[in-house]
Amino acid sequence: MPSPTILVTHPDFALHPTPRGHPESPERITATLPLLRSSLPKTICWVEPGPGTRDLLRSVHTEGHIRRVEEASRDRLVLLDQGDTYAGPHSFDTALLAVGAVTTAIDRVASGEATNAFALLRPPGHHARANAPMGFCLFNTVAVAARYLQRKHGCRRILILDWDLHHGNGTQEIFEEDASVLYISLHEHPLYPGTGSTLEQGRGEGEGFTLNLPMEPGSGDAEYRAAFEEKVLPAADAFEPDFVLVSAGFDAHRDDPLGNLQLSEDGFAEMTRAIRGVAERHCQGKLVSVLEGGYQIAALGRSIHAHLCALENR
Ligand SMILES: [Zn+2]
């Protein structure tokens, strides 16, 4: 029996509160989990996250930033930035559990118990900077995952592919001087947060290890397929990663209210198969994917379903 594809998630990811009407809502968890329970192939294995720790957060974030989020996570909702980023009761614990989910996923994949994994969690992370929350994101979960791979598992070349609708400015910034992490982002441009031009290619020792692929409004499956064939796959293969992380946002879906892109579930499945191929060519398939955005609840559920089935090679 081959090792399974695993889904690391927990109902408690619904506990992080946001104001009524906010797109990054607990419903993203409460509506998606039952749908996946009833529709996913039984071969996909559901796994609960282990605990996250402050030490993991400290591998990316300043102590001041960690304390600020913790202190904001008390008895009422607090606005943390101008980008609609809130914390309230349970936010800090939920964000810690998110870190626990990615490290659990990594440990299972690294040990060979799982072929690959998807961590279905919130809040998202890719806008969070080392010293500040931003854009619905409290801590940069995928960045913590990369540092964990380096420190605990001795990985030397980590690929982060980010296909969220938005540019992952936080992830780019954290690794822009780091040649051990190749950051590739496809995102609608121009759009929030405004970064992610092709001219941003990394700095210092990290020059050449950031690849931004801005997509024009209206782009869909065909444009993404072309970007993968012409840019993403050649860069990823040349890098020869020893682990692949995916910042999997599903807000580039055509039904999503936050953007103007036109991806379908099939498009997400196709990108999943393509990046799974990179992992299979270079690192025995080792890949952990992490949920970022995706705000149209029905489209989010269908897209995650398609993503997991493609991770499992269906
Ligand atoms: Zn997004």
PDB file of C-alpha atoms and ligand atoms in Angstrom:
ATOM      1  CA  MET A   1       0.000   0.000   0.000  1.00  0.00           C
ATOM      2  CA  PRO A   2       1.410   3.404  -0.891  1.00  0.00           C
ATOM      3  CA  SER A   3       1.348   6.036   1.860  1.00  0.00           C
ATOM      4  CA  PRO A   4      -1.806   8.128   1.790  1.00  0.00           C
ATOM      5  CA  THR A   5      -2.408  11.761   1.011  1.00  0.00           C
ATOM      6  CA  ILE A   6      -3.350  13.344   4.321  1.00  0.00           C
ATOM      7  CA  LEU A   7      -5.654  16.198   5.241  1.00  0.00           C
ATOM      8  CA  VAL A   8      -4.538  17.913   8.435  1.00  0.00           C
ATOM      9  CA  THR A   9      -7.346  19.976   9.925  1.00  0.00           C
ATOM     10  CA  HIS A  10      -9.471  20.600  13.018  1.00  0.00           C
ATOM     11  CA  PRO A  11     -12.883  22.148  13.765  1.00  0.00           C
ATOM     12  CA  ASP A  12     -11.126  24.606  16.115  1.00  0.00           C
ATOM     13  CA  PHE A  13      -9.819  26.511  13.074  1.00  0.00           C
ATOM     14  CA  ALA A  14     -13.285  28.098  13.134  1.00  0.00           C
ATOM     15  CA  LEU A  15     -12.586  29.713  16.523  1.00  0.00           C
ATOM     16  CA  HIS A  16     -10.577  32.725  15.258  1.00  0.00           C
ATOM     17  CA  PRO A  17     -13.265  35.448  15.134  1.00  0.00           C
ATOM     18  CA  THR A  18     -13.776  38.141  12.508  1.00  0.00           C
ATOM     19  CA  PRO A  19     -16.585  40.712  12.289  1.00  0.00           C
ATOM     20  CA  ARG A  20     -19.921  39.776  10.691  1.00  0.00           C
ATOM     21  CA  GLY A  21     -19.654  40.036   6.899  1.00  0.00           C
ATOM     22  CA  HIS A  22     -15.854  39.707   6.868  1.00  0.00           C
ATOM     23  CA  PRO A  23     -14.755  37.445   3.988  1.00  0.00           C
ATOM     24  CA  GLU A  24     -12.242  35.530   6.126  1.00  0.00           C
ATOM     25  CA  SER A  25     -15.029  33.950   8.177  1.00  0.00           C
ATOM     26  CA  PRO A  26     -15.272  30.871  10.439  1.00  0.00           C
ATOM     27  CA  GLU A  27     -17.731  29.514   7.850  1.00  0.00           C
ATOM     28  CA  ARG A  28     -14.706  28.769   5.660  1.00  0.00           C
ATOM     29  CA  ILE A  29     -14.111  25.905   8.110  1.00  0.00           C
ATOM     30  CA  THR A  30     -17.595  25.091   9.407  1.00  0.00           C
ATOM     31  CA  ALA A  31     -19.053  24.764   5.887  1.00  0.00           C
ATOM     32  CA  THR A  32     -16.064  23.093   4.255  1.00  0.00           C
ATOM     33  CA  LEU A  33     -15.330  20.275   6.709  1.00  0.00           C
ATOM     34  CA  PRO A  34     -18.763  18.552   6.438  1.00  0.00           C
ATOM     35  CA  LEU A  35     -18.684  18.852   2.655  1.00  0.00           C
ATOM     36  CA  LEU A  36     -15.261  17.211   2.488  1.00  0.00           C
ATOM     37  CA  ARG A  37     -16.266  14.559   5.031  1.00  0.00           C
ATOM     38  CA  SER A  38     -19.109  13.446   2.808  1.00  0.00           C
ATOM     39  CA  SER A  39     -17.419  13.805  -0.562  1.00  0.00           C
ATOM     40  CA  LEU A  40     -13.683  13.025  -0.349  1.00  0.00           C
ATOM     41  CA  PRO A  41     -12.400   9.584  -1.284  1.00  0.00           C
ATOM     42  CA  LYS A  42     -12.068   7.415   1.816  1.00  0.00           C
ATOM     43  CA  THR A  43      -8.423   6.794   0.953  1.00  0.00           C
ATOM     44  CA  ILE A  44      -7.530  10.334   2.018  1.00  0.00           C
ATOM     45  CA  CYS A  45      -6.528  10.177   5.642  1.00  0.00           C
ATOM     46  CA  TRP A  46      -7.739  12.835   8.112  1.00  0.00           C
ATOM     47  CA  VAL A  47      -5.150  13.819  10.706  1.00  0.00           C
ATOM     48  CA  GLU A  48      -5.426  16.148  13.713  1.00  0.00           C
ATOM     49  CA  PRO A  49      -2.730  18.791  14.173  1.00  0.00           C
ATOM     50  CA  GLY A  50      -0.271  18.620  17.016  1.00  0.00           C
ATOM     51  CA  PRO A  51       0.312  21.735  19.132  1.00  0.00           C
ATOM     52  CA  GLY A  52       2.168  24.723  17.759  1.00  0.00           C
ATOM     53  CA  THR A  53       4.768  26.481  19.905  1.00  0.00           C
ATOM     54  CA  ARG A  54       6.051  30.007  20.443  1.00  0.00           C
ATOM     55  CA  ASP A  55       9.492  28.761  19.416  1.00  0.00           C
ATOM     56  CA  LEU A  56       8.127  27.975  15.962  1.00  0.00           C
ATOM     57  CA  LEU A  57       6.652  31.478  15.724  1.00  0.00           C
ATOM     58  CA  ARG A  58      10.000  32.935  16.854  1.00  0.00           C
ATOM     59  CA  SER A  59      11.754  31.278  13.906  1.00  0.00           C
ATOM     60  CA  VAL A  60      10.060  33.890  11.692  1.00  0.00           C
ATOM     61  CA  HIS A  61       8.489  36.598  13.861  1.00  0.00           C
ATOM     62  CA  THR A  62       9.749  39.160  16.346  1.00  0.00           C
ATOM     63  CA  GLU A  63       8.830  38.740  20.004  1.00  0.00           C
ATOM     64  CA  GLY A  64       7.030  42.102  19.872  1.00  0.00           C
ATOM     65  CA  HIS A  65       4.789  40.909  17.046  1.00  0.00           C
ATOM     66  CA  ILE A  66       3.995  37.634  18.796  1.00  0.00           C
ATOM     67  CA  ARG A  67       3.103  39.456  22.018  1.00  0.00           C
ATOM     68  CA  ARG A  68       0.949  42.005  20.195  1.00  0.00           C
ATOM     69  CA  VAL A  69      -1.192  39.268  18.625  1.00  0.00           C
ATOM     70  CA  GLU A  70      -1.401  37.396  21.919  1.00  0.00           C
ATOM     71  CA  GLU A  71      -2.510  40.506  23.817  1.00  0.00           C
ATOM     72  CA  ALA A  72      -5.094  41.324  21.140  1.00  0.00           C
ATOM     73  CA  SER A  73      -6.584  37.829  21.479  1.00  0.00           C
ATOM     74  CA  ARG A  74      -8.559  38.476  24.663  1.00  0.00           C
ATOM     75  CA  ASP A  75     -12.125  39.573  25.157  1.00  0.00           C
ATOM     76  CA  ARG A  76     -13.107  41.630  22.094  1.00  0.00           C
ATOM     77  CA  LEU A  77     -12.209  42.048  18.446  1.00  0.00           C
ATOM     78  CA  VAL A  78      -9.215  44.321  17.823  1.00  0.00           C
ATOM     79  CA  LEU A  79      -8.293  45.743  14.408  1.00  0.00           C
ATOM     80  CA  LEU A  80      -4.567  45.197  13.892  1.00  0.00           C
ATOM     81  CA  ASP A  81      -3.932  46.981  10.592  1.00  0.00           C
ATOM     82  CA  GLN A  82      -5.634  48.947   7.836  1.00  0.00           C
ATOM     83  CA  GLY A  83      -6.127  45.766   5.800  1.00  0.00           C
ATOM     84  CA  ASP A  84      -9.092  44.387   7.764  1.00  0.00           C
ATOM     85  CA  THR A  85      -6.923  42.145   9.968  1.00  0.00           C
ATOM     86  CA  TYR A  86      -8.582  41.293  13.277  1.00  0.00           C
ATOM     87  CA  ALA A  87      -7.735  39.340  16.391  1.00  0.00           C
ATOM     88  CA  GLY A  88     -10.062  38.439  19.234  1.00  0.00           C
ATOM     89  CA  PRO A  89     -10.793  35.606  21.670  1.00  0.00           C
ATOM     90  CA  HIS A  90      -9.048  32.381  20.517  1.00  0.00           C
ATOM     91  CA  SER A  91      -7.159  34.070  17.648  1.00  0.00           C
ATOM     92  CA  PHE A  92      -3.708  33.438  19.101  1.00  0.00           C
ATOM     93  CA  ASP A  93      -4.501  29.807  19.942  1.00  0.00           C
ATOM     94  CA  THR A  94      -6.006  29.235  16.485  1.00  0.00           C
ATOM     95  CA  ALA A  95      -2.920  30.684  14.805  1.00  0.00           C
ATOM     96  CA  LEU A  96      -0.698  28.480  16.980  1.00  0.00           C
ATOM     97  CA  LEU A  97      -2.769  25.442  15.981  1.00  0.00           C
ATOM     98  CA  ALA A  98      -2.174  26.420  12.336  1.00  0.00           C
ATOM     99  CA  VAL A  99       1.556  26.186  12.956  1.00  0.00           C
ATOM    100  CA  GLY A 100       0.957  22.822  14.631  1.00  0.00           C
ATOM    101  CA  ALA A 101      -0.926  21.668  11.533  1.00  0.00           C
ATOM    102  CA  VAL A 102       1.881  22.441   9.107  1.00  0.00           C
ATOM    103  CA  THR A 103       4.555  20.872  11.316  1.00  0.00           C
ATOM    104  CA  THR A 104       2.394  17.764  11.749  1.00  0.00           C
ATOM    105  CA  ALA A 105       1.953  17.611   7.974  1.00  0.00           C
ATOM    106  CA  ILE A 106       5.688  18.029   7.406  1.00  0.00           C
ATOM    107  CA  ASP A 107       6.636  15.364   9.963  1.00  0.00           C
ATOM    108  CA  ARG A 108       4.258  12.817   8.383  1.00  0.00           C
ATOM    109  CA  VAL A 109       5.477  13.535   4.863  1.00  0.00           C
ATOM    110  CA  ALA A 110       9.155  13.675   5.799  1.00  0.00           C
ATOM    111  CA  SER A 111       8.909  10.305   7.576  1.00  0.00           C
ATOM    112  CA  GLY A 112       7.168   8.704   4.610  1.00  0.00           C
ATOM    113  CA  GLU A 113       3.965   8.005   6.564  1.00  0.00           C
ATOM    114  CA  ALA A 114       2.208  10.284   4.084  1.00  0.00           C
ATOM    115  CA  THR A 115       2.956  10.905   0.423  1.00  0.00           C
ATOM    116  CA  ASN A 116       1.861  14.522   0.586  1.00  0.00           C
ATOM    117  CA  ALA A 117      -0.473  16.662   2.675  1.00  0.00           C
ATOM    118  CA  PHE A 118      -2.895  19.538   2.692  1.00  0.00           C
ATOM    119  CA  ALA A 119      -3.339  21.634   5.841  1.00  0.00           C
ATOM    120  CA  LEU A 120      -6.843  23.120   5.905  1.00  0.00           C
ATOM    121  CA  LEU A 121      -6.573  25.934   8.396  1.00  0.00           C
ATOM    122  CA  ARG A 122      -7.169  29.561   9.174  1.00  0.00           C
ATOM    123  CA  PRO A 123      -6.220  32.318   9.618  1.00  0.00           C
ATOM    124  CA  PRO A 124      -4.213  32.557   6.372  1.00  0.00           C
ATOM    125  CA  GLY A 125      -0.567  33.612   6.586  1.00  0.00           C
ATOM    126  CA  HIS A 126       1.227  34.807   3.465  1.00  0.00           C
ATOM    127  CA  HIS A 127       0.784  38.555   4.006  1.00  0.00           C
ATOM    128  CA  ALA A 128       2.116  38.446   7.595  1.00  0.00           C
ATOM    129  CA  ARG A 129       5.506  40.105   7.922  1.00  0.00           C
ATOM    130  CA  ALA A 130       8.221  39.282  10.442  1.00  0.00           C
ATOM    131  CA  ASN A 131       7.119  42.164  12.640  1.00  0.00           C
ATOM    132  CA  ALA A 132       3.515  42.832  11.654  1.00  0.00           C
ATOM    133  CA  PRO A 133       0.171  41.195  10.891  1.00  0.00           C
ATOM    134  CA  MET A 134      -1.343  42.147   7.551  1.00  0.00           C
ATOM    135  CA  GLY A 135      -4.153  41.304   5.120  1.00  0.00           C
ATOM    136  CA  PHE A 136      -6.192  38.867   7.324  1.00  0.00           C
ATOM    137  CA  CYS A 137      -2.894  37.141   8.311  1.00  0.00           C
ATOM    138  CA  LEU A 138      -1.547  36.982  11.876  1.00  0.00           C
ATOM    139  CA  PHE A 139       1.519  34.758  11.479  1.00  0.00           C
ATOM    140  CA  ASN A 140       3.208  33.571   8.302  1.00  0.00           C
ATOM    141  CA  THR A 141       2.428  29.872   8.563  1.00  0.00           C
ATOM    142  CA  VAL A 142       4.145  28.820   5.329  1.00  0.00           C
ATOM    143  CA  ALA A 143       7.302  30.708   6.338  1.00  0.00           C
ATOM    144  CA  VAL A 144       7.288  28.913   9.697  1.00  0.00           C
ATOM    145  CA  ALA A 145       6.931  25.666   7.741  1.00  0.00           C
ATOM    146  CA  ALA A 146      10.012  26.477   5.636  1.00  0.00           C
ATOM    147  CA  ARG A 147      12.106  27.330   8.708  1.00  0.00           C
ATOM    148  CA  TYR A 148      10.923  24.120  10.372  1.00  0.00           C
ATOM    149  CA  LEU A 149      12.003  22.110   7.321  1.00  0.00           C
ATOM    150  CA  GLN A 150      15.435  23.711   7.488  1.00  0.00           C
ATOM    151  CA  ARG A 151      15.942  23.352  11.241  1.00  0.00           C
ATOM    152  CA  LYS A 152      14.238  20.081  12.065  1.00  0.00           C
ATOM    153  CA  HIS A 153      14.581  18.179   8.807  1.00  0.00           C
ATOM    154  CA  GLY A 154      17.809  19.616   7.378  1.00  0.00           C
ATOM    155  CA  CYS A 155      16.258  20.681   4.079  1.00  0.00           C
ATOM    156  CA  ARG A 156      18.565  22.858   2.000  1.00  0.00           C
ATOM    157  CA  ARG A 157      16.408  23.902  -0.942  1.00  0.00           C
ATOM    158  CA  ILE A 158      12.745  24.635  -0.305  1.00  0.00           C
ATOM    159  CA  LEU A 159      10.352  25.707  -3.016  1.00  0.00           C
ATOM    160  CA  ILE A 160       7.329  27.776  -2.001  1.00  0.00           C
ATOM    161  CA  LEU A 161       4.738  28.031  -4.767  1.00  0.00           C
ATOM    162  CA  ASP A 162       2.045  30.609  -3.985  1.00  0.00           C
ATOM    163  CA  TRP A 163      -1.013  30.648  -6.259  1.00  0.00           C
ATOM    164  CA  ASP A 164      -3.258  32.696  -4.004  1.00  0.00           C
ATOM    165  CA  LEU A 165      -5.054  35.536  -5.804  1.00  0.00           C
ATOM    166  CA  HIS A 166      -2.892  38.019  -3.885  1.00  0.00           C
ATOM    167  CA  HIS A 167       0.859  38.458  -3.843  1.00  0.00           C
ATOM    168  CA  GLY A 168       2.405  36.913  -0.708  1.00  0.00           C
ATOM    169  CA  ASN A 169       4.378  40.002   0.230  1.00  0.00           C
ATOM    170  CA  GLY A 170       5.170  38.678   3.715  1.00  0.00           C
ATOM    171  CA  THR A 171       6.633  35.415   2.453  1.00  0.00           C
ATOM    172  CA  GLN A 172       8.639  37.208  -0.217  1.00  0.00           C
ATOM    173  CA  GLU A 173      10.040  39.680   2.286  1.00  0.00           C
ATOM    174  CA  ILE A 174      10.998  37.008   4.839  1.00  0.00           C
ATOM    175  CA  PHE A 175      13.029  35.045   2.277  1.00  0.00           C
ATOM    176  CA  GLU A 176      14.117  37.693  -0.216  1.00  0.00           C
ATOM    177  CA  GLU A 177      17.773  37.537   0.864  1.00  0.00           C
ATOM    178  CA  ASP A 178      17.736  33.756   1.238  1.00  0.00           C
ATOM    179  CA  ALA A 179      18.959  31.559  -1.633  1.00  0.00           C
ATOM    180  CA  SER A 180      17.779  28.388   0.129  1.00  0.00           C
ATOM    181  CA  VAL A 181      14.114  29.242  -0.468  1.00  0.00           C
ATOM    182  CA  LEU A 182      12.759  29.801  -3.977  1.00  0.00           C
ATOM    183  CA  TYR A 183       9.544  31.803  -3.792  1.00  0.00           C
ATOM    184  CA  ILE A 184       7.303  31.688  -6.879  1.00  0.00           C
ATOM    185  CA  SER A 185       4.069  33.666  -6.859  1.00  0.00           C
ATOM    186  CA  LEU A 186       1.265  33.900  -9.412  1.00  0.00           C
ATOM    187  CA  HIS A 187      -1.184  36.652  -8.486  1.00  0.00           C
ATOM    188  CA  GLU A 188      -3.560  39.156  -9.982  1.00  0.00           C
ATOM    189  CA  HIS A 189      -1.792  42.436 -10.618  1.00  0.00           C
ATOM    190  CA  PRO A 190      -2.521  45.208  -9.938  1.00  0.00           C
ATOM    191  CA  LEU A 191      -4.350  44.254  -6.737  1.00  0.00           C
ATOM    192  CA  TYR A 192      -3.825  44.290  -2.961  1.00  0.00           C
ATOM    193  CA  PRO A 193      -1.141  44.464  -1.553  1.00  0.00           C
ATOM    194  CA  GLY A 194       0.448  46.124  -4.618  1.00  0.00           C
ATOM    195  CA  THR A 195       3.760  44.243  -4.498  1.00  0.00           C
ATOM    196  CA  GLY A 196       4.823  41.348  -6.734  1.00  0.00           C
ATOM    197  CA  SER A 197       6.117  42.958  -9.908  1.00  0.00           C
ATOM    198  CA  THR A 198       8.476  40.975 -12.119  1.00  0.00           C
ATOM    199  CA  LEU A 199      11.243  43.355 -11.078  1.00  0.00           C
ATOM    200  CA  GLU A 200      11.180  41.979  -7.519  1.00  0.00           C
ATOM    201  CA  GLN A 201      13.596  39.044  -7.878  1.00  0.00           C
ATOM    202  CA  GLY A 202      15.217  38.831  -4.453  1.00  0.00           C
ATOM    203  CA  ARG A 203      18.135  40.735  -2.986  1.00  0.00           C
ATOM    204  CA  GLY A 204      21.731  40.057  -1.988  1.00  0.00           C
ATOM    205  CA  GLU A 205      22.397  36.331  -1.773  1.00  0.00           C
ATOM    206  CA  GLY A 206      18.735  35.768  -2.541  1.00  0.00           C
ATOM    207  CA  GLU A 207      18.845  37.522  -5.882  1.00  0.00           C
ATOM    208  CA  GLY A 208      17.233  35.293  -8.490  1.00  0.00           C
ATOM    209  CA  PHE A 209      15.333  33.257  -5.871  1.00  0.00           C
ATOM    210  CA  THR A 210      12.080  35.237  -6.069  1.00  0.00           C
ATOM    211  CA  LEU A 211       9.939  34.788  -9.179  1.00  0.00           C
ATOM    212  CA  ASN A 212       6.842  36.945  -9.535  1.00  0.00           C
ATOM    213  CA  LEU A 213       4.310  36.169 -12.246  1.00  0.00           C
ATOM    214  CA  PRO A 214       1.671  38.916 -12.245  1.00  0.00           C
ATOM    215  CA  MET A 215      -1.523  37.785 -13.995  1.00  0.00           C
ATOM    216  CA  GLU A 216      -3.819  40.192 -15.797  1.00  0.00           C
ATOM    217  CA  PRO A 217      -7.420  40.528 -14.611  1.00  0.00           C
ATOM    218  CA  GLY A 218      -9.526  37.987 -16.492  1.00  0.00           C
ATOM    219  CA  SER A 219      -6.781  35.341 -16.648  1.00  0.00           C
ATOM    220  CA  GLY A 220      -8.006  31.778 -16.237  1.00  0.00           C
ATOM    221  CA  ASP A 221      -6.994  28.147 -16.680  1.00  0.00           C
ATOM    222  CA  ALA A 222      -5.329  28.682 -20.093  1.00  0.00           C
ATOM    223  CA  GLU A 223      -3.187  31.623 -18.935  1.00  0.00           C
ATOM    224  CA  TYR A 224      -2.127  29.763 -15.794  1.00  0.00           C
ATOM    225  CA  ARG A 225      -1.282  26.663 -17.836  1.00  0.00           C
ATOM    226  CA  ALA A 226       0.946  28.783 -20.077  1.00  0.00           C
ATOM    227  CA  ALA A 227       2.620  30.433 -17.065  1.00  0.00           C
ATOM    228  CA  PHE A 228       3.327  26.997 -15.577  1.00  0.00           C
ATOM    229  CA  GLU A 229       4.790  25.620 -18.795  1.00  0.00           C
ATOM    230  CA  GLU A 230       6.883  28.673 -19.611  1.00  0.00           C
ATOM    231  CA  LYS A 231       7.993  29.918 -16.187  1.00  0.00           C
ATOM    232  CA  VAL A 232       6.949  27.979 -13.089  1.00  0.00           C
ATOM    233  CA  LEU A 233       8.048  24.476 -14.060  1.00  0.00           C
ATOM    234  CA  PRO A 234      11.404  25.441 -15.644  1.00  0.00           C
ATOM    235  CA  ALA A 235      12.329  27.545 -12.576  1.00  0.00           C
ATOM    236  CA  ALA A 236      11.153  24.897 -10.122  1.00  0.00           C
ATOM    237  CA  ASP A 237      12.998  22.095 -11.934  1.00  0.00           C
ATOM    238  CA  ALA A 238      16.210  24.129 -12.209  1.00  0.00           C
ATOM    239  CA  PHE A 239      16.083  24.772  -8.447  1.00  0.00           C
ATOM    240  CA  GLU A 240      15.852  21.021  -7.649  1.00  0.00           C
ATOM    241  CA  PRO A 241      13.945  21.453  -4.376  1.00  0.00           C
ATOM    242  CA  ASP A 242      14.288  18.934  -1.577  1.00  0.00           C
ATOM    243  CA  PHE A 243      10.805  19.824  -0.303  1.00  0.00           C
ATOM    244  CA  VAL A 244       7.859  21.639  -1.882  1.00  0.00           C
ATOM    245  CA  LEU A 245       5.450  23.907  -0.012  1.00  0.00           C
ATOM    246  CA  VAL A 246       2.347  25.360  -1.622  1.00  0.00           C
ATOM    247  CA  SER A 247       0.560  28.502  -0.424  1.00  0.00           C
ATOM    248  CA  ALA A 248      -2.752  27.293  -1.773  1.00  0.00           C
ATOM    249  CA  GLY A 249      -5.247  30.118  -1.857  1.00  0.00           C
ATOM    250  CA  PHE A 250      -8.394  29.509  -3.848  1.00  0.00           C
ATOM    251  CA  ASP A 251      -9.454  33.151  -4.239  1.00  0.00           C
ATOM    252  CA  ALA A 252      -8.298  33.200  -7.865  1.00  0.00           C
ATOM    253  CA  HIS A 253     -11.440  31.092  -8.541  1.00  0.00           C
ATOM    254  CA  ARG A 254     -13.859  32.691 -10.993  1.00  0.00           C
ATOM    255  CA  ASP A 255     -16.645  32.793  -8.366  1.00  0.00           C
ATOM    256  CA  ASP A 256     -14.526  34.504  -5.720  1.00  0.00           C
ATOM    257  CA  PRO A 257     -15.683  37.987  -4.715  1.00  0.00           C
ATOM    258  CA  LEU A 258     -12.224  39.429  -4.004  1.00  0.00           C
ATOM    259  CA  GLY A 259     -10.602  39.250  -7.422  1.00  0.00           C
ATOM    260  CA  ASN A 260     -11.048  39.214 -11.170  1.00  0.00           C
ATOM    261  CA  LEU A 261      -9.392  35.939 -12.106  1.00  0.00           C
ATOM    262  CA  GLN A 262     -11.174  33.037 -13.753  1.00  0.00           C
ATOM    263  CA  LEU A 263      -9.655  29.792 -12.512  1.00  0.00           C
ATOM    264  CA  SER A 264     -11.907  26.737 -12.268  1.00  0.00           C
ATOM    265  CA  GLU A 265     -11.647  23.713  -9.993  1.00  0.00           C
ATOM    266  CA  ASP A 266     -10.120  21.862 -12.945  1.00  0.00           C
ATOM    267  CA  GLY A 267      -7.500  24.605 -13.202  1.00  0.00           C
ATOM    268  CA  PHE A 268      -6.569  24.146  -9.547  1.00  0.00           C
ATOM    269  CA  ALA A 269      -6.394  20.374 -10.078  1.00  0.00           C
ATOM    270  CA  GLU A 270      -4.136  20.850 -13.098  1.00  0.00           C
ATOM    271  CA  MET A 271      -1.762  23.146 -11.182  1.00  0.00           C
ATOM    272  CA  THR A 272      -1.755  20.633  -8.330  1.00  0.00           C
ATOM    273  CA  ARG A 273      -0.740  17.795 -10.666  1.00  0.00           C
ATOM    274  CA  ALA A 274       1.961  19.988 -12.192  1.00  0.00           C
ATOM    275  CA  ILE A 275       3.560  20.915  -8.869  1.00  0.00           C
ATOM    276  CA  ARG A 276       3.169  17.355  -7.603  1.00  0.00           C
ATOM    277  CA  GLY A 277       5.227  16.374 -10.645  1.00  0.00           C
ATOM    278  CA  VAL A 278       8.010  18.734  -9.548  1.00  0.00           C
ATOM    279  CA  ALA A 279       8.039  17.143  -6.090  1.00  0.00           C
ATOM    280  CA  GLU A 280       8.078  13.656  -7.636  1.00  0.00           C
ATOM    281  CA  ARG A 281      10.988  14.512  -9.940  1.00  0.00           C
ATOM    282  CA  HIS A 282      13.185  16.043  -7.235  1.00  0.00           C
ATOM    283  CA  CYS A 283      12.186  14.978  -3.716  1.00  0.00           C
ATOM    284  CA  GLN A 284      10.237  11.696  -3.756  1.00  0.00           C
ATOM    285  CA  GLY A 285       6.972  13.623  -3.966  1.00  0.00           C
ATOM    286  CA  LYS A 286       7.446  15.450  -0.664  1.00  0.00           C
ATOM    287  CA  LEU A 287       4.905  18.265  -0.745  1.00  0.00           C
ATOM    288  CA  VAL A 288       2.849  20.062   1.886  1.00  0.00           C
ATOM    289  CA  SER A 289       0.146  22.461   0.795  1.00  0.00           C
ATOM    290  CA  VAL A 290      -1.344  25.078   3.108  1.00  0.00           C
ATOM    291  CA  LEU A 291      -4.646  26.914   2.742  1.00  0.00           C
ATOM    292  CA  GLU A 292      -4.361  30.672   2.288  1.00  0.00           C
ATOM    293  CA  GLY A 293      -7.369  32.604   0.846  1.00  0.00           C
ATOM    294  CA  GLY A 294     -10.617  31.551  -0.851  1.00  0.00           C
ATOM    295  CA  TYR A 295     -13.761  33.409   0.113  1.00  0.00           C
ATOM    296  CA  GLN A 296     -16.687  32.060  -1.909  1.00  0.00           C
ATOM    297  CA  ILE A 297     -17.658  29.230   0.385  1.00  0.00           C
ATOM    298  CA  ALA A 298     -19.055  26.780  -2.186  1.00  0.00           C
ATOM    299  CA  ALA A 299     -16.197  27.397  -4.629  1.00  0.00           C
ATOM    300  CA  LEU A 300     -13.693  26.993  -1.799  1.00  0.00           C
ATOM    301  CA  GLY A 301     -15.085  23.582  -0.883  1.00  0.00           C
ATOM    302  CA  ARG A 302     -15.100  22.372  -4.488  1.00  0.00           C
ATOM    303  CA  SER A 303     -11.591  23.708  -5.115  1.00  0.00           C
ATOM    304  CA  ILE A 304     -10.153  22.038  -2.015  1.00  0.00           C
ATOM    305  CA  HIS A 305     -11.846  18.804  -3.056  1.00  0.00           C
ATOM    306  CA  ALA A 306     -10.244  19.033  -6.508  1.00  0.00           C
ATOM    307  CA  HIS A 307      -6.864  19.913  -4.981  1.00  0.00           C
ATOM    308  CA  LEU A 308      -6.891  16.921  -2.630  1.00  0.00           C
ATOM    309  CA  CYS A 309      -7.984  14.488  -5.338  1.00  0.00           C
ATOM    310  CA  ALA A 310      -5.156  15.756  -7.559  1.00  0.00           C
ATOM    311  CA  LEU A 311      -2.668  15.428  -4.696  1.00  0.00           C
ATOM    312  CA  GLU A 312      -3.801  11.821  -4.436  1.00  0.00           C
ATOM    313  CA  ASN A 313      -3.388  11.375  -8.207  1.00  0.00           C
ATOM    314  CA  ARG A 314      -7.021  10.882  -9.113  1.00  0.00           C
TER     315      ARG A 314
HETATM  316 ZN    ZN B   1      -5.677  35.997  -1.179  1.00  0.00          ZN
END
